[in-house]
Amino acid sequence: MSRQRTAVRQELAKESAFRSAQEIYARLRSAGNRVGLTTVYRALQALADGGEVDVLRSDDGEAAYRLCSQSHHHHLVCRDCGRTVEVEGRAVERWADQVAGRHGFTGVEHTVEVFGTCADCSA
Amino acid sequence: MSRQRTAVRQELAKESAFRSAQEIYARLRSAGNRVGLTTVYRALQALADGGEVDVLRSDDGEAAYRLCSQSHHHHLVCRDCGRTVEVEGRAVERWADQVAGRHGFTGVEHTVEVFGTCADCSA
DNA sequence: AGTGGAAATGAAAACGGTTGTCACTTTCTC
DNA sequence: GAGAAAGTGACAACCGTTTTCATTTCCACT
Ligand SMILES: [Mn+2]
Ligand SMILES: [Mn+2]
Ligand SMILES: [Zn+2]
Ligand SMILES: [Zn+2]
C-alpha cells in the first residue's frame, strides 16, 4: 500500500458521502499531499475492485466513490442544498428481492435514492 | 414535432431495450434518415424532459434511453444481457414517502433500480 | 547493505460521450 | 405570404476518464 493510496483511503474515511475523484484529488492537494490525479483514479479503481469502496454514476456522468459501510443503506438527498441523510428500511429490501425473484432474477442488487427538499430549504 | 424528432421516437418504439444516443443515430442514418447526432441528443433530451423516455447511466458512463410507459415504475435489469423488466410496487413508494416525511423532506421523488442475472443468463 | 525485477507514479496526450456555437432552414402564427 | 419562433447540423469545445511512457519507489532475495 503506497503513501498515495493510503492518503486516498484516509480522505475517503473522513466523510461518508459519495465524492468524485476530482474532489478527492483537490482535497488531498490543498492539504499539501503530493499526488497525481491519475494516481487518485487508479487508487479508487483498485479500492473499488477490491470491494472496499462503492462506485456510483451520478446523473451528469461523473463517478462518485464512497468507502463501503458495513450496513446496507440508502440516501435521502436534498435537491437544493445537497444535505444527505442515510436511511434504511426492511420494506425496500424485501420488495427488491421479491420482485426480482418473481421474474427469475438471481444475484440481486439494487440502488435506491430518495430526493426532496429538506426542511431548512423549504422554509 | 419535427421530422427528426418523430424519427427518433419511432426508432425508440421499435425496441424496448435501453439504447445509446449514438446507436440510435447510427440506425437512423443507415436507414437513410438524414439527421445529425446533435439533433438526436436534443430529441432524446426533450423526450426525457417530457417524461416520455427513461434515461439510465450505464457503468461506462454512456447514457441509455428507452421509451417508457406513462405510469410511475421502476426497472429490473439483467447485468449480463441488459434485458429490462418494468416493475412497480406500492411498497417502495410508501417507504420512500414515509422515510422522507420522517426527516422533514417535501416534494419527494425517488429512483429505484434493481439489478440481477436473468433466468436465461444464469442458465 | 546491495541488486534486479515488479509495481506504482504522474505529467502530458489521447479518448469518447456529450454539449455549445452559430449560420441556416423549417415550422408556426397571424 | 411575412415575420417570429423553434429546430437543425457541421464543427469545435468541453470535461471526466484512460492511456502512455519515462521515471521512481517498493520488495524479495542475496
Ligand atoms: Mn437497499
Ligand atoms: Mn421505464
Ligand atoms: Zn436542503
Ligand atoms: Zn440476462
Short mmCIF file of C-alpha atoms and ligand atoms in Angstrom, two decimals, chain A residues 72-74 93 110, ligand 1:
data_model
loop_
_atom_site.label_atom_id
_atom_site.label_comp_id
_atom_site.label_asym_id
_atom_site.label_seq_id
_atom_site.Cartn_x
_atom_site.Cartn_y
_atom_site.Cartn_z
CA HIS A 72 -26.57 -1.60 3.75
CA HIS A 73 -28.44 1.69 3.47
CA HIS A 74 -29.78 4.30 1.07
CA GLU A 93 -35.03 -4.73 0.68
CA HIS A 110 -30.42 -2.57 -6.09
MN MN E 1 -31.20 -1.30 -0.05
#
